[in-house]
Structures are given as structure tokens and as C-alpha cells.
Amino acid sequence: MTLNCAQLIICLPSPNKSLNSSKKTKTINSQGVINKSSPRNMNQLLFILLITLFAPQVLPYSYSGKLTSDSFLIGEPEQVALSLGSSPESCVVSWVATAVPNPAVIFYESTSSDSDTGSAYYAEVFVEGGDSSIGYASLFTENRCGTTRLMSSVYIENCSQLPAGYKVRNLQTTEGSGADKFPVNDFSDLFCGRIPGTPTSTTSSSIALVADMSDYMYSPGEYVSSIPAMTEAALNGEIDLVIHGGDIAYDIDDDCGRRGDEFMRTIQPLSTTVPYIFGVGDHEGGRKDLSLDCHAQLGYDYEGFRMRVGEATNAGQMIMAHASGSPTSFYFSFDVGLVHFVVINTNAWIHACHYWMLPPQMMWLSADLAAVKKSRTPWTVLIAHRAIYCVKNDDSECNTESEAMRYGLPELAYKKNINIGDWNGEVKGQNNVFGIEEVLEKYGVDIVFGGHTHHYERSYPARDGESVQKDYVNPEGTVFVVGGISGVGEDAFEKEYADFTAWRDETYRESWGHLNCNSTHAVWTQRLADSGGVLDQFTISKI
């Protein structure tokens, strides 16, 4: 049964509290950064400095220019998406807008309201000390094409359950009224959204997980996308949040970013209903410049991805990332109900131009997992785009690449800047550095979800390349799920089952993951994209 909007948790502060309230908090500092994300070591300081070199231009609210891009509708906000904030009760609403710089979220007592009545909340950018809500705007120009987008977002510290819908818009000014304040035809559609909120001991979390999912509207007829089925599930109240573990839109930067625009438009009915979280994959790399010093710069600029997740202003999804102590959109963590989710950048193990990212990422990952309170979040799920355990064929993806992530890079490959795909010989036992499996084992990570290889397979609880048991009762190892077929063509299995392989779909049907967790059981259901039916299901129990 479809939930009525009045039953949903709307991203909304208390109705009698303006966003420019004089009440201060310590949530955001004068630079718009969550205070707890201050660099904890010199590696993070260096990382932030290097990332800053690539940061898009941050526009103050005095900007009054005109956008040059024809890739989105001038006048009407679009590509609207919810994200989590710095706490279970906070949220961020983000969108692409015209050059009008003051982002606002407008809430309505009635979900059918078409008037300008209702409570309009906005905030000055980077308010000293941080108000209950903060507005951000950044002008982003893609260097390749010269196309420009104004990225807008509003962070709301307190989200309450109210019978209302919301729209987004950008104000000409935060003062006055009428035409001077509200441009003509700049309202978005009316949305009803919800966030998971603070869990209790009896909370059951329901999460959708996808990877390698393109925009079926951009390339109709090529495959079945999971977007319609997940949207229906969200509207029916069956999922609380979506995690997209990389390879977004195929590719998000294609056609000067227009393909990314079309993808964000396509998911808008889903991303305005529940938070939609993005991880980075290999198809988010953007431009490649091999002339760059591999130990000083990315080699790939990740321009479109970083712009869309809010890295230009430390807004959007970056508020959540900073709250987890991460300085970057490439790795971060958050809690949903009884689950602690961690998203990492697996490209760091593959390309020599990314190897410099491994020390800060692994240092952050160990610190993050060490801080998990199992009494509060008994389940830990890692999102890693490239599969750490998989079986496909003789190429490097499920062999040297997955082993390099599992056991660590051979020391010589790391020191000599050798791409792991070009490594000849054994991976394991080479004075390996930055292996992730020992971290998974040390901190009790329950599930690793990945994609990259375009099929569905799952492992038994595994360690050191083998299964440790043939069931999921009180597992002694991590379960690895590969679901890189949420809306793309398949990669055929050319090898037999490995010892760790539990099951795989050799019909290569497009599908998406649906994870339900309570305090003792985690049920993974792989749902078919075309019908929502069950492709596979297994239960991990801690009893």
C-alpha cells in the first residue's frame, strides 16, 4: 500500500523556527564544515590540500551572472535529491538551479498546494557558528566543455514528521517579497520525502543497494533498469534509503555532463522520496591526464562526480562525509537504523595514479571501524565498487585486482608505480601493503557489496580466498555480494564456482539488492528489475 504523504517524515525544521534563527549550534563552522571532521593527522591535511587543487569555483550569494549550459531547464529547479546530514535527524536537499543564488526549501501544509503560501526557509551561506539550517550555492564550470551549472543545497539540522510536501527554489534575494524575491517559474515539482531517523532496539532497516546502473531513458531498449522497481518500492514505503555503489549513468560526465543530468532527472521521483547516496566507481573518473605526477595528483579529475555530491562547497552529501571524519567524497560512513555503512574508493588499489590515496583512506577506515558500537549498530556493511571476491574469467578483475584489494598491493608495485593490472606474477606474499581483508576480519565487517563485474553472485562467509563455512549462521567470515547488473549488459561467467562461491545467476537478469536488518538477522533479497520478484535470497543470523 502506498504511503500517504502525511505519514512520511518530511525534511523540515520546526514550523515556528526560521532557518536564519539566532539560535546557534556547533554543527557547522564558519567555513560550512562539520566541526568533528577537522583533520586528525598530517596525511589528512595533505589529502585536503591536494583535493582543494581540483575544487570547482565556490560562488558567494552575490553572483548574478547567467548560466551557459543548455543541459538543464533554465527557470525550474531539477535533479532534486535527498541525502543524509550529520546526524540521523538531519538531512540535505540538493538540486540544480538557474543562476539565482539563494537556495530555499518551501514546505506546505497541504500536499496539493500550488500557491506561494507555506513556510519558506532559507539561510545565509556559511553562517558563523551554524544555524539550524544552512544554504549553499556553487557555480560549477566543466573545463572540457565550458558548460556551467549552479549546484544548490539546503542542510536542515532538524527533520520532523509533518503532514506536508516540499518544493525547492532559488530566491532572487533573502529580503522583501513578490517578484524581487521570487523569480517567475522557478518552483520545482511538489515532493514527499522521508529519512530513516534515529533507530531503536527494535528498528528494522530496509536498504536498496545497486551498482553499475545506467539511465534507461538515455539509452532505451538496451537493458532493464532497476530504477522503476526501486521507485515503486520507495513510494510504497518498502525501502528507507538507496546506496549506489559506483558507475553512475555510464558515464556521468558523458556529453559534457548531459548524461549525468538525464540520469539525475530520471531518478528524481526516487531521490526525492528517500535519500540517495552515491559511491565512486571507475566510470566516475572523468578526464584522464597521464602527464600528471601520479603521487601528487589524481590522474583522473572526477570532476562531474565531485561536483554533484557537493564537494565544491562541503555541502550536499559532503556534510555526511565530514561527519564521519572524512575529508573527501571518495570514502565516508553513515548509520541507517541498526547498520553502519562504509563506502570506500577501490580505484585506489588499481591505478598507480591513485596509490597515494591508500594511506589516508586505510588510516581513516581503521579508525572508523574501530569506533563502531556494535550494541547500537550490530551490522557493518562495506560498499566497495570493485569486487573483492568474484569469479569471472582470466582477466585481471577477479584475479590480480581483487587479490590486490584483498591481500594488499605487492610492495614493489606500490613503490614503482606499476598498475596492478600490469603486474606479472603472484600477488599474495609479496610484502603486501594496504590489504583490506585483515581490516574486515579485525573489526567484524558482515557484508561487502560491490559491482564492477556485470553479474550477480554471492559468497559463503570467506577469508583468505576460501569459504570458512557453508552456511550463514554466526558467520566466522565476511559475506561478499557482487551486484553489478542493476541496469547494464552482462559479463559472462567463464569459470566454474570457486570454493567461496555460494550461488550466482547465470541467466544474467538485471536486478537490485534489498537488505533488511533487525538486531539478529540480516536478510538479503536480490530483486528482479523487471518484476520486483525474487532472484535470490539468503539470511545471515547472529543467535
Coordinates of C-alpha atoms in Angstrom, one line a residue:
M1 CA 0.0 0.0 0.0
T2 CA 1.3 3.4 -1.0
L3 CA 2.1 5.6 2.0
N4 CA 0.2 8.9 2.2
C5 CA 2.5 11.9 2.3
A6 CA 1.0 12.8 5.7
Q7 CA 2.6 9.6 7.1
L8 CA 6.1 10.4 5.8
I9 CA 9.0 12.0 7.7
I10 CA 9.5 15.3 5.8
C11 CA 12.8 17.1 5.8
L12 CA 11.5 20.1 7.7
P13 CA 12.6 22.1 10.8
S14 CA 10.1 23.0 13.5
P15 CA 7.3 25.2 11.8
N16 CA 7.9 28.1 14.1
K17 CA 11.6 28.2 13.5
S18 CA 13.2 30.2 10.7
L19 CA 16.3 29.0 9.0
N20 CA 18.1 32.2 9.9
S21 CA 17.2 31.7 13.6
S22 CA 19.5 33.3 16.1
K23 CA 19.9 30.0 17.9
K24 CA 23.4 28.7 17.3
T25 CA 24.8 25.2 17.3
K26 CA 28.2 23.7 16.9
T27 CA 27.2 21.6 13.9
I28 CA 28.8 23.7 11.2
N29 CA 31.7 26.2 11.4
S30 CA 32.1 29.4 9.5
Q31 CA 33.5 27.6 6.5
G32 CA 30.5 25.3 6.3
V33 CA 32.4 22.2 7.5
I34 CA 31.2 19.9 10.3
N35 CA 33.4 20.6 13.2
K36 CA 34.2 17.0 14.1
S37 CA 35.8 16.5 10.7
S38 CA 38.9 18.6 11.5
P39 CA 42.0 16.9 10.1
R40 CA 43.2 14.3 12.5
N41 CA 46.7 13.9 11.1
M42 CA 49.2 15.3 8.5
N43 CA 48.1 12.7 5.9
Q44 CA 44.6 14.1 6.0
L45 CA 45.9 17.7 5.8
L46 CA 47.9 16.7 2.7
F47 CA 44.9 15.0 1.2
I48 CA 42.7 18.0 1.7
L49 CA 45.3 20.3 0.1
L50 CA 45.5 18.1 -2.9
I51 CA 41.8 17.7 -3.3
T52 CA 41.5 21.5 -3.0
L53 CA 43.6 22.0 -6.1
F54 CA 40.7 20.5 -8.1
A55 CA 37.8 22.2 -6.3
P56 CA 35.2 23.9 -8.5
Q57 CA 34.7 27.6 -8.0
V58 CA 32.6 28.4 -4.9
L59 CA 30.2 31.4 -5.6
P60 CA 29.1 33.8 -2.9
Y61 CA 25.5 34.7 -2.9
S62 CA 26.2 38.0 -4.7
Y63 CA 26.5 36.1 -8.0
S64 CA 24.2 37.5 -10.7
G65 CA 25.5 36.0 -13.9
K66 CA 23.8 33.8 -16.5
L67 CA 24.4 30.1 -17.0
T68 CA 25.6 29.0 -20.3
S69 CA 24.6 25.4 -20.2
D70 CA 21.7 24.1 -22.2
S71 CA 21.8 20.7 -20.4
F72 CA 19.1 21.5 -17.9
L73 CA 15.9 23.5 -17.9
I74 CA 16.5 27.2 -17.3
G75 CA 14.0 28.6 -14.8
E76 CA 12.9 25.4 -13.0
P77 CA 15.0 23.6 -10.3
E78 CA 15.6 20.0 -11.3
Q79 CA 17.7 16.9 -10.4
V80 CA 16.4 17.2 -6.8
A81 CA 17.8 14.7 -4.3
L82 CA 17.7 14.0 -0.6
S83 CA 20.8 13.0 1.3
L84 CA 21.6 12.3 4.9
G85 CA 23.1 15.1 7.1
S86 CA 25.5 15.0 10.0
S87 CA 23.1 13.0 12.3
P88 CA 20.1 10.6 11.9
E89 CA 17.7 13.5 12.4
S90 CA 19.3 15.8 9.8
C91 CA 19.1 15.9 6.0
V92 CA 20.2 17.8 2.9
V93 CA 18.1 18.7 -0.1
S94 CA 20.2 19.4 -3.3
W95 CA 19.3 20.4 -6.8
V96 CA 20.5 22.1 -10.0
A97 CA 19.1 25.6 -10.5
T98 CA 19.5 28.7 -12.5
A99 CA 21.9 31.5 -11.7
V100 CA 19.7 32.8 -9.0
P101 CA 21.9 32.1 -6.0
N102 CA 19.8 31.8 -2.7
P103 CA 18.6 28.2 -2.3
A104 CA 15.4 27.6 -0.3
V105 CA 13.1 24.7 0.6
I106 CA 9.4 25.6 0.8
F107 CA 7.1 23.4 2.9
Y108 CA 3.3 23.1 2.5
E109 CA 0.6 22.1 5.0
S110 CA -1.2 20.5 2.0
T111 CA 0.5 18.2 -0.5
S112 CA -1.7 19.7 -3.2
S113 CA -0.7 23.3 -2.7
D114 CA 0.1 25.3 -5.8
S115 CA 0.4 28.7 -4.2
D116 CA 3.2 30.7 -2.7
T117 CA 1.7 30.2 0.7
G118 CA 3.5 28.0 3.2
S119 CA 6.7 28.3 5.2
A120 CA 9.7 29.3 3.2
Y121 CA 13.0 28.6 4.9
Y122 CA 16.4 29.8 3.8
A123 CA 19.7 30.7 5.3
E124 CA 22.7 32.9 4.6
V125 CA 25.7 31.0 3.4
F126 CA 28.3 29.8 5.9
V127 CA 26.6 31.4 9.0
E128 CA 29.1 31.9 11.8
G129 CA 28.6 29.1 14.3
G130 CA 26.0 27.3 12.2
D131 CA 22.2 27.8 12.3
S132 CA 19.6 25.1 12.3
S133 CA 19.8 25.1 8.5
I134 CA 22.4 26.3 6.1
G135 CA 22.1 27.2 2.4
Y136 CA 24.9 26.6 -0.2
A137 CA 25.3 27.5 -3.8
S138 CA 28.3 26.9 -6.1
L139 CA 28.8 27.7 -9.7
F140 CA 30.5 24.7 -11.4
T141 CA 32.1 25.0 -14.9
E142 CA 33.2 21.8 -16.6
N143 CA 36.6 22.5 -18.0
R144 CA 36.2 20.2 -21.0
C145 CA 33.1 21.8 -22.4
G146 CA 32.6 25.1 -20.7
T147 CA 29.1 24.1 -19.6
T148 CA 28.0 25.6 -16.3
R149 CA 25.7 24.5 -13.6
L150 CA 24.6 26.1 -10.3
M151 CA 24.5 23.5 -7.6
S152 CA 22.2 24.4 -4.7
S153 CA 21.5 22.6 -1.4
V154 CA 20.0 23.3 1.9
Y155 CA 21.1 21.5 5.1
I156 CA 18.4 21.0 7.7
E157 CA 19.5 20.0 11.2
N158 CA 16.1 19.0 12.5
C159 CA 13.7 16.9 10.4
S160 CA 10.2 16.4 11.9
Q161 CA 7.2 14.3 10.9
L162 CA 4.7 16.7 9.5
P163 CA 1.7 16.3 7.1
A164 CA 3.3 18.3 4.3
G165 CA 5.1 18.3 0.9
Y166 CA 8.0 20.3 -0.1
K167 CA 9.3 22.2 -3.1
V168 CA 12.7 23.8 -3.8
R169 CA 13.6 27.1 -5.4
N170 CA 16.2 29.7 -5.6
L171 CA 15.4 33.2 -4.3
Q172 CA 16.5 36.4 -6.0
T173 CA 17.1 37.8 -2.5
T174 CA 16.5 36.8 1.0
E175 CA 14.7 40.0 1.7
G176 CA 11.4 41.5 0.6
S177 CA 8.6 39.7 -1.3
G178 CA 7.0 39.4 -4.6
A179 CA 8.8 39.4 -7.9
D180 CA 12.0 40.8 -6.4
K181 CA 12.3 37.8 -4.1
F182 CA 10.6 35.0 -6.1
P183 CA 11.5 34.6 -9.8
V184 CA 8.8 33.5 -12.2
N185 CA 8.5 29.8 -13.0
D186 CA 11.3 28.7 -10.6
F187 CA 9.4 26.2 -8.5
S188 CA 10.2 22.6 -8.6
D189 CA 7.5 19.9 -8.5
L190 CA 6.0 19.0 -5.2
F191 CA 7.7 16.2 -3.4
C192 CA 7.0 14.0 -0.3
G193 CA 10.1 12.6 1.3
R194 CA 11.3 10.8 4.4
I195 CA 14.6 9.9 6.2
P196 CA 15.3 6.8 8.3
G197 CA 15.7 8.8 11.6
T198 CA 17.1 7.7 14.9
P199 CA 16.8 3.9 15.4
T200 CA 15.6 2.0 18.4
S201 CA 16.5 -1.5 19.6
T202 CA 13.5 -2.9 17.6
T203 CA 14.2 -0.9 14.4
S204 CA 14.2 -2.8 11.2
S205 CA 16.3 -1.2 8.4
S206 CA 15.4 -1.6 4.7
I207 CA 18.0 -0.5 2.2
A208 CA 18.3 -0.8 -1.6
L209 CA 21.8 -1.4 -3.0
V210 CA 22.8 -1.1 -6.6
A211 CA 25.9 -0.7 -8.7
D212 CA 26.6 -0.3 -12.4
M213 CA 23.3 1.3 -13.3
S214 CA 22.8 3.5 -16.3
D215 CA 19.9 5.7 -17.4
Y216 CA 17.4 3.6 -19.3
M217 CA 15.8 6.8 -20.6
Y218 CA 19.1 7.9 -22.2
S219 CA 19.6 4.5 -23.9
P220 CA 16.1 3.0 -24.2
G221 CA 15.7 -0.7 -25.0
E222 CA 19.3 -1.7 -24.3
Y223 CA 18.5 -3.3 -20.9
V224 CA 16.1 -3.3 -18.0
S225 CA 16.9 -0.7 -15.4
S226 CA 16.2 -1.1 -11.7
I227 CA 15.1 2.5 -11.3
P228 CA 11.3 2.0 -11.8
A229 CA 11.2 -1.0 -9.4
M230 CA 13.1 0.8 -6.7
T231 CA 11.0 3.9 -7.2
E232 CA 7.8 1.9 -6.7
A233 CA 9.3 0.3 -3.6
A234 CA 10.2 3.7 -2.1
L235 CA 6.8 5.1 -2.8
N236 CA 5.3 2.0 -1.1
G237 CA 7.4 2.5 2.0
E238 CA 9.4 -0.7 1.4
I239 CA 12.9 0.9 1.4
D240 CA 14.4 3.7 3.6
L241 CA 17.4 4.7 1.5
V242 CA 19.3 3.8 -1.7
I243 CA 23.1 3.3 -2.0
H244 CA 24.5 3.4 -5.5
G245 CA 28.0 1.9 -5.3
G246 CA 29.6 3.5 -8.3
D247 CA 29.3 3.5 -12.1
I248 CA 26.6 6.1 -12.3
A249 CA 24.8 6.8 -15.6
Y250 CA 27.6 5.3 -17.7
D251 CA 29.1 7.9 -17.7
I252 CA 28.1 10.8 -15.5
D253 CA 30.4 13.1 -17.5
D254 CA 29.5 11.9 -21.0
D255 CA 28.2 14.5 -23.5
C256 CA 29.6 17.4 -21.4
G257 CA 27.7 16.1 -18.3
R258 CA 24.3 15.9 -20.1
R259 CA 24.1 12.2 -19.5
G260 CA 24.6 12.8 -15.8
D261 CA 21.8 15.4 -15.9
E262 CA 19.5 13.0 -17.6
F263 CA 20.2 10.3 -15.0
M264 CA 19.6 12.7 -12.1
R265 CA 16.3 13.7 -13.7
T266 CA 15.3 10.0 -14.2
I267 CA 15.9 9.1 -10.5
Q268 CA 14.2 12.3 -9.2
P269 CA 11.0 10.5 -8.2
L270 CA 13.1 8.1 -6.2
S271 CA 15.8 10.5 -4.8
T272 CA 13.2 13.0 -3.6
T273 CA 11.3 10.2 -1.7
V274 CA 14.2 8.6 0.2
P275 CA 17.9 9.6 0.5
Y276 CA 20.1 8.5 -2.4
I277 CA 23.8 8.0 -1.5
F278 CA 26.5 7.8 -4.2
G279 CA 29.8 6.0 -4.0
V280 CA 32.6 6.3 -6.6
G281 CA 33.4 3.8 -9.3
D282 CA 35.8 3.6 -12.2
H283 CA 33.3 5.3 -14.5
E284 CA 33.2 8.5 -12.4
G285 CA 36.9 9.2 -13.2
G286 CA 36.1 11.9 -15.8
R287 CA 39.1 13.3 -17.7
K288 CA 42.3 11.3 -17.7
D289 CA 45.7 13.1 -17.8
L290 CA 48.6 10.6 -17.6
S291 CA 51.0 13.6 -17.8
L292 CA 50.2 14.3 -14.2
D293 CA 52.6 13.3 -11.4
C294 CA 50.9 10.1 -10.1
H295 CA 52.0 10.7 -6.5
A296 CA 50.8 14.3 -6.5
Q297 CA 47.5 14.4 -8.4
L298 CA 44.6 12.1 -9.3
G299 CA 45.4 11.5 -12.9
Y300 CA 41.6 11.4 -13.2
D301 CA 39.8 14.6 -12.2
Y302 CA 36.5 13.0 -11.1
E303 CA 35.1 16.4 -11.9
G304 CA 31.4 15.6 -12.5
F305 CA 31.1 13.2 -9.6
R306 CA 32.7 15.6 -7.1
M307 CA 30.6 18.5 -8.3
R308 CA 27.3 16.5 -8.0
V309 CA 27.9 15.3 -4.4
G310 CA 28.7 18.8 -3.1
E311 CA 32.4 18.8 -2.8
A312 CA 32.7 22.3 -4.1
T313 CA 31.0 23.8 -1.0
N314 CA 31.3 21.0 1.5
A315 CA 27.6 20.7 1.1
G316 CA 25.2 18.1 -0.2
Q317 CA 26.5 14.6 0.5
M318 CA 29.8 16.0 1.8
I319 CA 28.1 17.1 5.1
M320 CA 27.5 13.4 5.9
A321 CA 31.1 12.6 4.8
H322 CA 32.6 15.2 7.0
A323 CA 30.5 14.0 10.0
S324 CA 32.3 10.6 9.6
G325 CA 35.7 12.3 9.8
S326 CA 36.4 12.0 6.1
P327 CA 37.9 14.9 4.1
T328 CA 36.6 13.6 0.7
S329 CA 33.6 12.3 -1.2
F330 CA 35.7 9.2 -2.1
Y331 CA 35.2 7.5 1.3
F332 CA 32.8 8.0 4.2
S333 CA 30.4 6.3 6.5
F334 CA 27.0 6.7 8.0
D335 CA 24.4 4.8 10.1
V336 CA 21.0 3.8 8.9
G337 CA 18.9 2.1 11.6
L338 CA 21.0 -0.8 13.1
V339 CA 23.5 -0.8 10.2
H340 CA 26.8 1.0 9.9
F341 CA 27.6 1.6 6.2
V342 CA 31.1 2.4 5.0
V343 CA 31.8 3.5 1.4
I344 CA 35.4 3.3 0.1
N345 CA 37.2 4.1 -3.2
T346 CA 38.5 0.8 -4.7
N347 CA 40.2 2.6 -7.6
A348 CA 43.0 3.4 -5.1
W349 CA 44.2 -0.2 -5.5
I350 CA 44.1 -0.3 -9.3
H351 CA 45.8 2.7 -10.9
A352 CA 49.2 3.9 -9.9
C353 CA 48.0 7.5 -10.1
H354 CA 45.7 6.6 -7.1
Y355 CA 48.1 4.7 -4.9
W356 CA 48.8 7.9 -2.9
M357 CA 45.2 7.8 -1.7
L358 CA 45.6 4.4 0.1
P359 CA 47.4 5.6 3.2
P360 CA 44.8 8.2 4.3
Q361 CA 41.9 6.0 3.2
M362 CA 43.1 3.0 5.2
M363 CA 44.0 5.1 8.2
W364 CA 40.5 6.6 8.1
L365 CA 38.9 3.2 7.6
S366 CA 40.6 1.5 10.5
A367 CA 39.7 4.5 12.8
D368 CA 36.1 4.5 11.6
L369 CA 35.5 0.8 12.1
A370 CA 37.2 0.8 15.5
A371 CA 34.7 3.4 16.6
V372 CA 31.6 1.3 15.7
K373 CA 29.5 0.5 18.7
K374 CA 28.1 -3.0 18.0
S375 CA 25.5 -2.5 20.7
R376 CA 24.0 0.3 18.7
T377 CA 24.7 -0.9 15.1
P378 CA 25.2 -4.7 15.2
W379 CA 25.7 -4.9 11.5
T380 CA 28.5 -3.4 9.4
V381 CA 28.3 -3.3 5.6
L382 CA 31.1 -2.1 3.3
I383 CA 30.4 -0.7 -0.1
A384 CA 33.4 -1.3 -2.4
H385 CA 32.8 -0.8 -6.1
R386 CA 35.3 -3.3 -7.4
A387 CA 34.6 -6.8 -6.2
I388 CA 37.0 -8.1 -3.6
Y389 CA 35.8 -11.7 -4.1
C390 CA 34.5 -12.8 -7.6
V391 CA 34.8 -15.4 -10.3
K392 CA 34.6 -14.3 -14.0
N393 CA 37.3 -15.2 -16.4
D394 CA 41.1 -14.9 -16.8
D395 CA 41.3 -11.2 -17.0
S396 CA 42.7 -9.1 -14.1
E397 CA 39.4 -8.0 -12.5
C398 CA 38.7 -11.2 -10.5
N399 CA 42.3 -12.2 -10.2
T400 CA 45.2 -9.8 -9.6
E401 CA 42.9 -6.8 -9.0
S402 CA 40.6 -8.5 -6.4
E403 CA 43.6 -10.1 -4.8
A404 CA 45.4 -6.8 -4.5
M405 CA 42.5 -5.3 -2.6
R406 CA 42.1 -8.5 -0.5
Y407 CA 45.8 -9.0 0.5
G408 CA 47.3 -5.6 -0.4
L409 CA 49.5 -4.3 -3.2
P410 CA 52.8 -6.0 -3.8
E411 CA 55.3 -3.7 -2.2
L412 CA 57.3 -3.4 -5.5
A413 CA 54.2 -2.4 -7.5
Y414 CA 53.3 0.3 -4.9
K415 CA 56.8 1.7 -4.8
K416 CA 57.4 1.6 -8.6
N417 CA 54.0 2.9 -9.6
I418 CA 53.1 -0.3 -11.5
N419 CA 49.3 -0.5 -12.3
I420 CA 48.2 -3.7 -10.7
G421 CA 46.6 -4.9 -14.0
D422 CA 50.1 -4.9 -15.4
W423 CA 51.6 -6.9 -12.6
N424 CA 53.2 -10.2 -13.6
G425 CA 53.3 -13.0 -11.0
E426 CA 51.7 -13.8 -7.7
V427 CA 50.0 -11.0 -5.7
K428 CA 49.9 -12.7 -2.3
G429 CA 53.2 -13.0 -0.3
Q430 CA 54.9 -10.0 -1.9
N431 CA 55.4 -7.9 1.2
N432 CA 51.9 -6.7 0.6
V433 CA 50.7 -3.2 1.8
F434 CA 47.2 -1.9 2.4
G435 CA 45.3 -5.2 2.3
I436 CA 41.7 -4.7 3.3
E437 CA 40.8 -8.3 4.4
E438 CA 42.7 -8.1 7.6
V439 CA 40.7 -4.9 8.5
L440 CA 37.4 -6.6 7.6
E441 CA 38.3 -9.5 9.9
K442 CA 39.6 -7.4 12.8
Y443 CA 36.5 -5.2 13.0
G444 CA 33.9 -7.8 12.1
V445 CA 32.5 -6.5 8.8
D446 CA 29.5 -8.6 8.0
I447 CA 28.8 -7.9 4.3
V448 CA 30.8 -6.4 1.5
F449 CA 28.7 -5.2 -1.5
G450 CA 30.4 -4.5 -4.8
G451 CA 29.8 -4.3 -8.5
H452 CA 32.1 -3.6 -11.5
T453 CA 31.7 -7.1 -12.9
H454 CA 28.3 -7.2 -14.5
H455 CA 26.5 -10.1 -12.9
Y456 CA 25.2 -11.3 -9.6
E457 CA 27.0 -13.7 -7.3
R458 CA 27.4 -14.2 -3.6
S459 CA 29.9 -16.0 -1.4
Y460 CA 29.8 -18.1 1.7
P461 CA 31.5 -16.4 4.7
A462 CA 35.0 -16.2 3.4
R463 CA 38.6 -15.4 4.4
D464 CA 41.9 -15.8 2.7
G465 CA 40.4 -16.8 -0.6
E466 CA 38.3 -19.7 0.7
S467 CA 35.0 -20.2 2.5
V468 CA 35.2 -20.7 6.2
Q469 CA 31.7 -22.3 6.5
K470 CA 28.9 -23.4 4.2
D471 CA 26.1 -21.6 5.9
Y472 CA 25.3 -18.1 7.3
V473 CA 24.7 -18.9 11.0
N474 CA 27.0 -17.0 13.3
P475 CA 29.5 -16.5 10.4
E476 CA 33.2 -16.5 11.1
G477 CA 34.0 -14.6 7.9
T478 CA 32.7 -11.8 5.7
V479 CA 30.0 -12.4 3.1
F480 CA 30.7 -10.9 -0.3
V481 CA 27.9 -9.9 -2.7
V482 CA 28.5 -8.7 -6.3
G483 CA 25.6 -7.0 -7.9
G484 CA 27.0 -5.0 -10.8
I485 CA 24.0 -5.7 -13.0
S486 CA 21.4 -3.1 -11.9
G487 CA 20.9 -1.8 -15.4
V488 CA 23.7 -2.7 -17.8
G489 CA 24.7 -5.5 -20.1
E490 CA 26.2 -8.7 -18.6
D491 CA 29.7 -10.1 -18.1
A492 CA 29.5 -13.8 -18.6
F493 CA 30.9 -16.4 -16.2
E494 CA 33.7 -18.3 -17.9
K495 CA 35.0 -20.1 -14.9
E496 CA 33.4 -22.7 -12.6
Y497 CA 32.4 -21.9 -9.0
A498 CA 35.2 -21.2 -6.6
D499 CA 35.3 -22.7 -3.1
F500 CA 33.9 -19.5 -1.7
T501 CA 31.0 -19.2 -4.3
A502 CA 27.6 -19.9 -2.8
W503 CA 25.4 -19.0 -5.8
R504 CA 25.4 -17.0 -9.0
D505 CA 22.8 -16.0 -11.6
E506 CA 23.9 -17.5 -14.9
T507 CA 20.9 -16.0 -16.7
Y508 CA 22.3 -12.5 -16.2
R509 CA 19.0 -10.8 -15.3
E510 CA 19.1 -7.2 -14.2
S511 CA 18.5 -6.9 -10.5
W512 CA 19.0 -4.9 -7.4
G513 CA 19.8 -5.7 -3.8
H514 CA 17.3 -5.3 -0.9
L515 CA 18.8 -5.6 2.6
N516 CA 16.5 -5.9 5.7
C517 CA 18.2 -5.9 9.1
N518 CA 16.9 -6.3 12.6
S519 CA 19.1 -6.9 15.7
T520 CA 19.7 -10.6 15.0
H521 CA 19.0 -11.2 11.3
A522 CA 20.1 -9.7 8.0
V523 CA 18.0 -10.8 5.0
W524 CA 19.5 -10.1 1.6
T525 CA 17.0 -10.3 -1.3
Q526 CA 18.1 -9.8 -4.8
R527 CA 15.1 -8.5 -6.7
L528 CA 14.5 -8.6 -10.4
A529 CA 14.4 -5.2 -12.1
D530 CA 11.6 -6.1 -14.5
S531 CA 9.1 -7.5 -12.0
G532 CA 10.4 -6.9 -8.4
G533 CA 10.3 -10.7 -8.0
V534 CA 12.9 -12.6 -6.0
L535 CA 16.0 -13.7 -7.9
D536 CA 17.9 -14.9 -4.8
Q537 CA 17.6 -14.6 -1.0
F538 CA 19.7 -15.6 2.0
T539 CA 19.7 -14.8 5.7
I540 CA 22.7 -14.1 8.0
S541 CA 21.8 -14.8 11.6
K542 CA 23.6 -13.9 14.8
I543 CA 22.0 -16.0 17.5

